PDB file of C-alpha atoms and ligand atoms in Angstrom:
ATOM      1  CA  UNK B 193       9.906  16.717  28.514  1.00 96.00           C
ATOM      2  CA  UNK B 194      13.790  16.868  28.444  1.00 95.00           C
ATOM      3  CA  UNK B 195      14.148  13.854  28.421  1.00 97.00           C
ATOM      4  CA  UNK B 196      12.040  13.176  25.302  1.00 97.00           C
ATOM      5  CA  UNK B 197      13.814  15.964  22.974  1.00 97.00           C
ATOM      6  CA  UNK B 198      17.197  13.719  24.211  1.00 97.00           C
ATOM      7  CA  UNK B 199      15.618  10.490  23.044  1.00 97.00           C
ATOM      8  CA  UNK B 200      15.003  11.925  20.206  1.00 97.00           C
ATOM      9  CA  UNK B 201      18.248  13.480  19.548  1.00 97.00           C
ATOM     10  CA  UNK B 202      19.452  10.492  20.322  1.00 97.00           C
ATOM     11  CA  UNK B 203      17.409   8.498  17.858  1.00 97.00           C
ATOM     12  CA  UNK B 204      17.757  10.893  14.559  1.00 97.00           C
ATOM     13  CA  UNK B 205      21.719  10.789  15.760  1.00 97.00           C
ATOM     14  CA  UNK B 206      22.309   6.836  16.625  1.00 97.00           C
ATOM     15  CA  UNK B 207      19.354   4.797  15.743  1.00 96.00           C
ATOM     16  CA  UNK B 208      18.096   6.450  12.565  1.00 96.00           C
ATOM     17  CA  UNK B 209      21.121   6.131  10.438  1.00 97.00           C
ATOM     18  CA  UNK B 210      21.052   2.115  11.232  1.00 96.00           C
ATOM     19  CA  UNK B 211      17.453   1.955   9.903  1.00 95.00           C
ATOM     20  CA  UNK B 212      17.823   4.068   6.815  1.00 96.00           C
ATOM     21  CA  UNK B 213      16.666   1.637   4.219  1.00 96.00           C
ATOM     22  CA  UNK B 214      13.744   0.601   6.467  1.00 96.00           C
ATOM     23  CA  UNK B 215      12.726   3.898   6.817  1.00 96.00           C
ATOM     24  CA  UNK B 216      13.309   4.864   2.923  1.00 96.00           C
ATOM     25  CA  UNK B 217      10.946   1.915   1.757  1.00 96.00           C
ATOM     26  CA  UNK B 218       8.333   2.510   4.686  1.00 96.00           C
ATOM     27  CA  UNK B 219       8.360   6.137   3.566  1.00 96.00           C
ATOM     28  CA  UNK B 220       5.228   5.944   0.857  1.00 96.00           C
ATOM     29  CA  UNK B 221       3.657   2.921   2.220  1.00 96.00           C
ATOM     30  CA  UNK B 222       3.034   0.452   4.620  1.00 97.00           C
ATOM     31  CA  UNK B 223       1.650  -3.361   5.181  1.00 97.00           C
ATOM     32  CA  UNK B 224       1.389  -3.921   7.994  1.00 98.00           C
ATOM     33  CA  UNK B 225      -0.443  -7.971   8.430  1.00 97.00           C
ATOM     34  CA  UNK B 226      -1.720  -7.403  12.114  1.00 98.00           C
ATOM     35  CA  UNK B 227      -4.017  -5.031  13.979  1.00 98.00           C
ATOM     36  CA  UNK B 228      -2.717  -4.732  17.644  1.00 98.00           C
ATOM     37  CA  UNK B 229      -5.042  -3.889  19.782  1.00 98.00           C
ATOM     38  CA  UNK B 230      -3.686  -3.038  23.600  1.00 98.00           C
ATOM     39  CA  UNK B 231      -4.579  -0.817  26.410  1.00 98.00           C
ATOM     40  CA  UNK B 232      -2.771   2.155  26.846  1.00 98.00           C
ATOM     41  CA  UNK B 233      -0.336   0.882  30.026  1.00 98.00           C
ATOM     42  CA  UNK B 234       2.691   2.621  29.451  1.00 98.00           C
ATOM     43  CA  UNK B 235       4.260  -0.965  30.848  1.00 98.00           C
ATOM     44  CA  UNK B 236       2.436  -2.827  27.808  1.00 97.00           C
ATOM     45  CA  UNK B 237       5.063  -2.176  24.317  1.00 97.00           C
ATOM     46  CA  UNK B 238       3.615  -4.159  21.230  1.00 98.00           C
ATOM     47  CA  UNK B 239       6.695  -3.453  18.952  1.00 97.00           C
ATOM     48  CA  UNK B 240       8.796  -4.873  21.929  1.00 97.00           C
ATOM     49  CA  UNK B 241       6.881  -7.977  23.075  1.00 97.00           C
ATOM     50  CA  UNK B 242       6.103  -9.150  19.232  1.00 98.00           C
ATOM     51  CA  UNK B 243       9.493  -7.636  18.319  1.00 97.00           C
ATOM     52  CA  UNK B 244       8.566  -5.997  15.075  1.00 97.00           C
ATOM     53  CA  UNK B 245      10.171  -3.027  13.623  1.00 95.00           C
ATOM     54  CA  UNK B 246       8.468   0.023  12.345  1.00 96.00           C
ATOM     55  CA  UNK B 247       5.602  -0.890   9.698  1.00 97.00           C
ATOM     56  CA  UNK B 248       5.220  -4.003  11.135  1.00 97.00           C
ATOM     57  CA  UNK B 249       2.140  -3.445  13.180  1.00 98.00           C
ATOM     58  CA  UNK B 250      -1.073  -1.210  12.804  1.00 98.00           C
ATOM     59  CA  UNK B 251      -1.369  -0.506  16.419  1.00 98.00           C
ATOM     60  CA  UNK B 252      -4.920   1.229  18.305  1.00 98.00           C
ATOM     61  CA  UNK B 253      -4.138   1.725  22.151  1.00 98.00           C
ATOM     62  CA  UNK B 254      -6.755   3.015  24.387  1.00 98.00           C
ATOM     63  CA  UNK B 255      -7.354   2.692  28.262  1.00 97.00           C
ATOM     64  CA  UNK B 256      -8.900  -0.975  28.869  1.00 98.00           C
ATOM     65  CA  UNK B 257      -7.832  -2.219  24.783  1.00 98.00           C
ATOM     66  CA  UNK B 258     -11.639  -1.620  24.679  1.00 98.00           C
ATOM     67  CA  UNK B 259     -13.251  -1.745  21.009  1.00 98.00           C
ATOM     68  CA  UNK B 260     -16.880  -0.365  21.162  1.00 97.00           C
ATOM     69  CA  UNK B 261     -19.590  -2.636  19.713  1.00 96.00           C
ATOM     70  CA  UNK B 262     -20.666  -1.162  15.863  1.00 96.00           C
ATOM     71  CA  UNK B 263     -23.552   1.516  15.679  1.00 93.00           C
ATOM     72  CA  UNK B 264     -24.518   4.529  13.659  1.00 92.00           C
ATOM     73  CA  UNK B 265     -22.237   6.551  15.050  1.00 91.00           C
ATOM     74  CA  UNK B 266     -18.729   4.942  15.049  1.00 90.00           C
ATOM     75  CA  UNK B 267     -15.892   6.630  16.682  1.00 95.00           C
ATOM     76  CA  UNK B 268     -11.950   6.344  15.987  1.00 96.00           C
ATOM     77  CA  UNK B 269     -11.577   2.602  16.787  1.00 97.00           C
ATOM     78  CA  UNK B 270     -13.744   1.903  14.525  1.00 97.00           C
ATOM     79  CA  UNK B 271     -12.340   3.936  12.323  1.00 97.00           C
ATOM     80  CA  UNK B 272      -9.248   2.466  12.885  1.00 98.00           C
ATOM     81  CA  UNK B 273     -10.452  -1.158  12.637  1.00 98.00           C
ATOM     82  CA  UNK B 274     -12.144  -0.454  10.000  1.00 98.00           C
ATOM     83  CA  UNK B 275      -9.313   1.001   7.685  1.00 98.00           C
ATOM     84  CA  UNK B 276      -7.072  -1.637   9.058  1.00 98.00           C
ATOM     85  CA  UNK B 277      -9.402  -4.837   7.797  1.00 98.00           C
ATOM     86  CA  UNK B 278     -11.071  -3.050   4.622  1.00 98.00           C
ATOM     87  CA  UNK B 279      -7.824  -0.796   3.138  1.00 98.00           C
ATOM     88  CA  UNK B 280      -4.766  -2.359   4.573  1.00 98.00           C
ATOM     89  CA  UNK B 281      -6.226  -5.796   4.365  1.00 98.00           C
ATOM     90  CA  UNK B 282      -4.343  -7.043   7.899  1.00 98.00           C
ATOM     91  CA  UNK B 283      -4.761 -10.988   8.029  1.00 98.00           C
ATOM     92  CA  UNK B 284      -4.796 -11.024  11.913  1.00 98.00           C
ATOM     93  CA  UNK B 285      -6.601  -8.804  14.927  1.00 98.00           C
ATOM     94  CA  UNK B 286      -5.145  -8.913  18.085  1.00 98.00           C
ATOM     95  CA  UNK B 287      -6.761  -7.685  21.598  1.00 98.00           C
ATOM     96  CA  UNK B 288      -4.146  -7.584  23.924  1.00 98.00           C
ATOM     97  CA  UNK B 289      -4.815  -7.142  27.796  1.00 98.00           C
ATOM     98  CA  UNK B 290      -2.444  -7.280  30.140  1.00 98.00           C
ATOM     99  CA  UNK B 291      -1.849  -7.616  33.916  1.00 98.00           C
ATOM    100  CA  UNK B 292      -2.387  -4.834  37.164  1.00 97.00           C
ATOM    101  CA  UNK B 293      -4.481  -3.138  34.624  1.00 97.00           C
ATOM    102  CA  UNK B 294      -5.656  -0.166  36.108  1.00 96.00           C
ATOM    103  CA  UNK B 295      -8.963   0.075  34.384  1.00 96.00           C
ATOM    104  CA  UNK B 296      -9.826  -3.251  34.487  1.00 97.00           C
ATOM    105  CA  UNK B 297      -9.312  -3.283  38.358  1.00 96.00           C
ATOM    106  CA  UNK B 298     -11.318  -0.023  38.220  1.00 95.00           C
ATOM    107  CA  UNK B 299     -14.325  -1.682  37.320  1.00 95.00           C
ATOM    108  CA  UNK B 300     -13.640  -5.005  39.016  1.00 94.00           C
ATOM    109  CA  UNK B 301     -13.730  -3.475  42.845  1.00 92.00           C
ATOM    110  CA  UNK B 302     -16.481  -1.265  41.298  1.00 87.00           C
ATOM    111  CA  UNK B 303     -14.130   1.845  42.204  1.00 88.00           C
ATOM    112  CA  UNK B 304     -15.585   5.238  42.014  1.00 86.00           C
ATOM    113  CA  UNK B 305     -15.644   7.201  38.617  1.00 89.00           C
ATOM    114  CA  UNK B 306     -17.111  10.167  39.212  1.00 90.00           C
ATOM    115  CA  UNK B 307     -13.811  12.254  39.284  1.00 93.00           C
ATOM    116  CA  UNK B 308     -13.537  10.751  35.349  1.00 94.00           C
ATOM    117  CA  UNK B 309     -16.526  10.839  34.253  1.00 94.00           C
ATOM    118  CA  UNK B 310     -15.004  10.002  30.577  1.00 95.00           C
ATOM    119  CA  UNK B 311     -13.381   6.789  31.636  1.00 95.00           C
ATOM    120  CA  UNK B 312     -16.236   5.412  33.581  1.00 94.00           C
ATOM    121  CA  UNK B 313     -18.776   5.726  30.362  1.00 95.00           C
ATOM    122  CA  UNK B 314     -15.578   4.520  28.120  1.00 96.00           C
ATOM    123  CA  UNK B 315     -15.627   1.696  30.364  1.00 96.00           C
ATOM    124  CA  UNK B 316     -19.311   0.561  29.925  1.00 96.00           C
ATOM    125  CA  UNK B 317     -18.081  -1.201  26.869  1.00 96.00           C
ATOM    126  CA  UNK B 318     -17.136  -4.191  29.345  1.00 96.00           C
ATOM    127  CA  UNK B 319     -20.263  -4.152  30.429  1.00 96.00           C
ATOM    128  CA  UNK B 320     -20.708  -7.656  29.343  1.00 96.00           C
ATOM    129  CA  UNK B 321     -17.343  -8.608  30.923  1.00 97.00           C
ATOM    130  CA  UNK B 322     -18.461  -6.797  34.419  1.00 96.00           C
ATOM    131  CA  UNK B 323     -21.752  -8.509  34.868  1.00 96.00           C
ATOM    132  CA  UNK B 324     -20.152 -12.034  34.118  1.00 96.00           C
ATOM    133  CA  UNK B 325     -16.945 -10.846  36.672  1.00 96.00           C
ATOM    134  CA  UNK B 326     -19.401 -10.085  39.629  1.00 94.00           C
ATOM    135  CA  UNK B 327     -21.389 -12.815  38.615  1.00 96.00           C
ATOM    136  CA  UNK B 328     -18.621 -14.952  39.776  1.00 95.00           C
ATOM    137  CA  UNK B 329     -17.029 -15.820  43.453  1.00 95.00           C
ATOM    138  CA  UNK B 330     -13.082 -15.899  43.911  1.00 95.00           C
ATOM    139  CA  UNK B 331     -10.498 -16.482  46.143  1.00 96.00           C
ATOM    140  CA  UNK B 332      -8.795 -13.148  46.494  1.00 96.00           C
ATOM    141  CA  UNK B 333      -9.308  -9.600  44.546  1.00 95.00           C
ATOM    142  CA  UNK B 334      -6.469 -10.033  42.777  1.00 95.00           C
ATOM    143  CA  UNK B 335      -8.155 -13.552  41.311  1.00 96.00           C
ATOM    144  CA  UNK B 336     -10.966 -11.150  40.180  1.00 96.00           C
ATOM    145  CA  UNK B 337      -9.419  -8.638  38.722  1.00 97.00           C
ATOM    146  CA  UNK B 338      -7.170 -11.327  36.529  1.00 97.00           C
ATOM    147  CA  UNK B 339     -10.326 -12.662  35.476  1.00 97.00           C
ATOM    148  CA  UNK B 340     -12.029  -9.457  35.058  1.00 97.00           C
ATOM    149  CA  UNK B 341      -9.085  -8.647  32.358  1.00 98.00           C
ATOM    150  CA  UNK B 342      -9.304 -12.049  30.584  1.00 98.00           C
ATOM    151  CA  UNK B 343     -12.973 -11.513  30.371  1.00 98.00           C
ATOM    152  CA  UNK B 344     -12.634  -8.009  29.226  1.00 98.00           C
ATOM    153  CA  UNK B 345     -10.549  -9.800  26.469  1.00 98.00           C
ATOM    154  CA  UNK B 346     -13.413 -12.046  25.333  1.00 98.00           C
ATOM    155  CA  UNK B 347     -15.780  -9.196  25.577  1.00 97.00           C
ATOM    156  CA  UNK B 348     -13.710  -7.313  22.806  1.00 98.00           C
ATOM    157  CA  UNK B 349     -13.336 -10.256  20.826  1.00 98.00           C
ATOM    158  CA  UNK B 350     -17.187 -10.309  20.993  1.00 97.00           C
ATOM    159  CA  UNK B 351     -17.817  -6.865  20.501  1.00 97.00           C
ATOM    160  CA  UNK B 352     -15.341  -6.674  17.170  1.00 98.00           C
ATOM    161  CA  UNK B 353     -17.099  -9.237  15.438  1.00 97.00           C
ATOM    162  CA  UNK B 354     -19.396  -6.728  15.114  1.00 97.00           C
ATOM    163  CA  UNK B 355     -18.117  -4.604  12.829  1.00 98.00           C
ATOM    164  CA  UNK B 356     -18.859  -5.325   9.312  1.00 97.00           C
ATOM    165  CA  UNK B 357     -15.493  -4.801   8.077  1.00 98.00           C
ATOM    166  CA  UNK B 358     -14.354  -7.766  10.464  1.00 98.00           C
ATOM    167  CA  UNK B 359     -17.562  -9.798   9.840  1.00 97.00           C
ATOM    168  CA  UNK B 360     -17.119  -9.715   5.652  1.00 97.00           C
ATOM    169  CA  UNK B 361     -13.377 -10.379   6.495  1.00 98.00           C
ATOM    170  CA  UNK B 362     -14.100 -13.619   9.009  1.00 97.00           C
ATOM    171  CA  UNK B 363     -16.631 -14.473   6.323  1.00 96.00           C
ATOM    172  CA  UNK B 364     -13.925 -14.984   3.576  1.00 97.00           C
ATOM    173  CA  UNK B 365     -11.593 -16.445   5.330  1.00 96.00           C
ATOM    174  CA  UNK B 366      -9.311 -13.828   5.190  1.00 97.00           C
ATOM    175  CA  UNK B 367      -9.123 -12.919   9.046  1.00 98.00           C
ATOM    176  CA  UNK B 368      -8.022 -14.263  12.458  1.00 97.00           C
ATOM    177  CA  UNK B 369      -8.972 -13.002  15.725  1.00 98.00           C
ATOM    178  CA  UNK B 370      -6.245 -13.383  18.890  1.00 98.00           C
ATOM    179  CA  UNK B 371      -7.044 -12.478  22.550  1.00 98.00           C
ATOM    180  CA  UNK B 372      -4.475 -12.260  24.592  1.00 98.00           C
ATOM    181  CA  UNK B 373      -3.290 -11.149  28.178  1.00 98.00           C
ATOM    182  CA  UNK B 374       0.236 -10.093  28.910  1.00 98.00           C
ATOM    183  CA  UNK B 375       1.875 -10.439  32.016  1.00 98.00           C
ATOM    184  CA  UNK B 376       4.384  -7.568  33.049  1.00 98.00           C
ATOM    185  CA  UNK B 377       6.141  -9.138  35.600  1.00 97.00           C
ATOM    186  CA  UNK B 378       6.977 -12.057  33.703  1.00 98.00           C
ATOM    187  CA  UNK B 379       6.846 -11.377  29.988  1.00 97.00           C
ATOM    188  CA  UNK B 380       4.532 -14.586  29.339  1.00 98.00           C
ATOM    189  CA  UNK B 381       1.578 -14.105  27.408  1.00 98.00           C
ATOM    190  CA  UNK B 382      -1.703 -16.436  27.995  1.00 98.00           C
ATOM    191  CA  UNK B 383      -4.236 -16.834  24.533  1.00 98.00           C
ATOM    192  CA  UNK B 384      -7.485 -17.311  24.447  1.00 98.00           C
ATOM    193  CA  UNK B 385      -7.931 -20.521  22.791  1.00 97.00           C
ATOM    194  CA  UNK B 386     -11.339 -20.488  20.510  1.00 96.00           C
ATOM    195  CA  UNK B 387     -11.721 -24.145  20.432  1.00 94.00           C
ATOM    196  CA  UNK B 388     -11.916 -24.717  24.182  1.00 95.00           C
ATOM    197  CA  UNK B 389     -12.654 -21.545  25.303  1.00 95.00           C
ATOM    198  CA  UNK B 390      -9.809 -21.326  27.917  1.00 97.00           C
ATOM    199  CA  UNK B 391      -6.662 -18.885  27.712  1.00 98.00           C
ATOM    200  CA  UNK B 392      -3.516 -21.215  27.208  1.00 98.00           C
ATOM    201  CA  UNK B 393       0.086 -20.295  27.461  1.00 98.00           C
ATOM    202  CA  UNK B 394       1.091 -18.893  24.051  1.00 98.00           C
ATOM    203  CA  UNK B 395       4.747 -19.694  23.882  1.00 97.00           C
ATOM    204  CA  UNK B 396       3.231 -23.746  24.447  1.00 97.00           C
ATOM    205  CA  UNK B 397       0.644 -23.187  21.881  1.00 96.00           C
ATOM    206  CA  UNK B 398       1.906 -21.270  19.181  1.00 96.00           C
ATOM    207  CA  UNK B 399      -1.317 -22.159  16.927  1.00 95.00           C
ATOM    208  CA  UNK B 400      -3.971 -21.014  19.152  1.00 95.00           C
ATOM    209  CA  UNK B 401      -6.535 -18.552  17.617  1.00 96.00           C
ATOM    210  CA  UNK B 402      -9.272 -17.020  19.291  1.00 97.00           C
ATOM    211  CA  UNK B 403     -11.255 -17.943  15.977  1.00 92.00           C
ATOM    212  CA  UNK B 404     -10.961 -21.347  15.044  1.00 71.00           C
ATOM    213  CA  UNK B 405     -10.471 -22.115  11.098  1.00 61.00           C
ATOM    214  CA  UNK B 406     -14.193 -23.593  10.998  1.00 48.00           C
ATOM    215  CA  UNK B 407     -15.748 -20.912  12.113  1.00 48.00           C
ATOM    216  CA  UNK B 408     -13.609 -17.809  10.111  1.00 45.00           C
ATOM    217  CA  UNK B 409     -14.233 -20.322   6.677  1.00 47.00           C
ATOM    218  CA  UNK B 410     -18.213 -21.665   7.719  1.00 46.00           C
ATOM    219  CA  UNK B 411     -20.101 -20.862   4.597  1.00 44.00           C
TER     220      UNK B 411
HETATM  221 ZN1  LIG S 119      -4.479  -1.316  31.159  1.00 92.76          ZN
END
């Protein structure tokens, strides 16, 4: 814990004084134009990899970047989601995952939960992603549990379109969906491209969307 009160020392003393006017016009609002979406991993930094500042990005982290499907009892992401699309009015959603996830390897070599009882019925909402995962033959376990995190990806993409917030919002036209994997050791990021339904490399296709334009605008 030290060495948190000393970062923060350190940023009211050094870094805070640089930012002042950002953090005099962020002080009564925000606009944030993206939702980030990303799995806990204390390797994983949105505001680094996208490099935005504070107020830049409405961020929900939570272990697996895991959005539960839409029912009568919604929870915080929802919450979350849904403030982000309905008050805020964000213009983009992304689901990040990322690589030597440790929940998404949980459930890909089927590990034990019952020491976490929380995290293995948290996990259930890649249920979708699991079944299609072990469905599936690779070469190694690490092939499976890369897959088993880009298909977690899709699964959230999936189970976010069913919120109505998000489904009014792709309905206008006002929304974009991104899934995306990061990789840790190398800093590249892979997309899931709507279109062909394949994850690309982002920094070669900068336009890729997880929601093509004629589907977010089909009447
Ligand atoms: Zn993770």
């Amino acid at each position: 814990m030290k060495e948190i009160i000393e970062g923060f020392l350190k940023f009211r003393e050094e870094v805070f004084p640089i930012h002042e006017d950002l953090f005099r016009g962020l002080a009564h609002q925000q606009r944030p134009r993206t939702l980030f979406i990303s799995c806990s991993d204390s390797r994983l930094v949105p505001e680094l990899v996208t490099q935005h500042q504070p107020g830049g990005l409405f961020v929900i982290r939570n272990a697996g970047n895991i959005v539960p499907s839409y029912g009568p009892e919604p929870g915080g992401v929802s919450a979350s989601v849904e403030y982000a699309v309905t008050a805020l009015q964000v213009t983009d959603v992304v689901i990040c995952g990322h690589s030597d996830c440790g929940a998404m390897k949980a459930i890909a070599t089927c590990a034990c939960m019952d020491e976490m009882p929380a995290v293995g019925s948290w996990l259930r909402y890649a249920d979708s992603a699991r079944i299609v995962n072990q469905a599936r033959h690779y070469a190694s376990e690490r092939a499976r549990i890369e897959s088993m995190v880009r298909e977690n990806v899709i699964a959230q993409l999936a189970n976010i379109q069913t919120h109505p917030s998000v489904r009014l919002a792709l309905e206008e036209g006002r929304l974009a969906l991104h899934g995306w994997v990061y990789d840790i050791e190398s800093g590249r990021i892979e997309a899931f491209d709507g279109a062909s339904r394949s994850f690309v490399s982002l920094a070669e296709h900068t336009e890729v969307c997880a929601t093509p334009a004629q589907f977010a605008t089909a009447v």
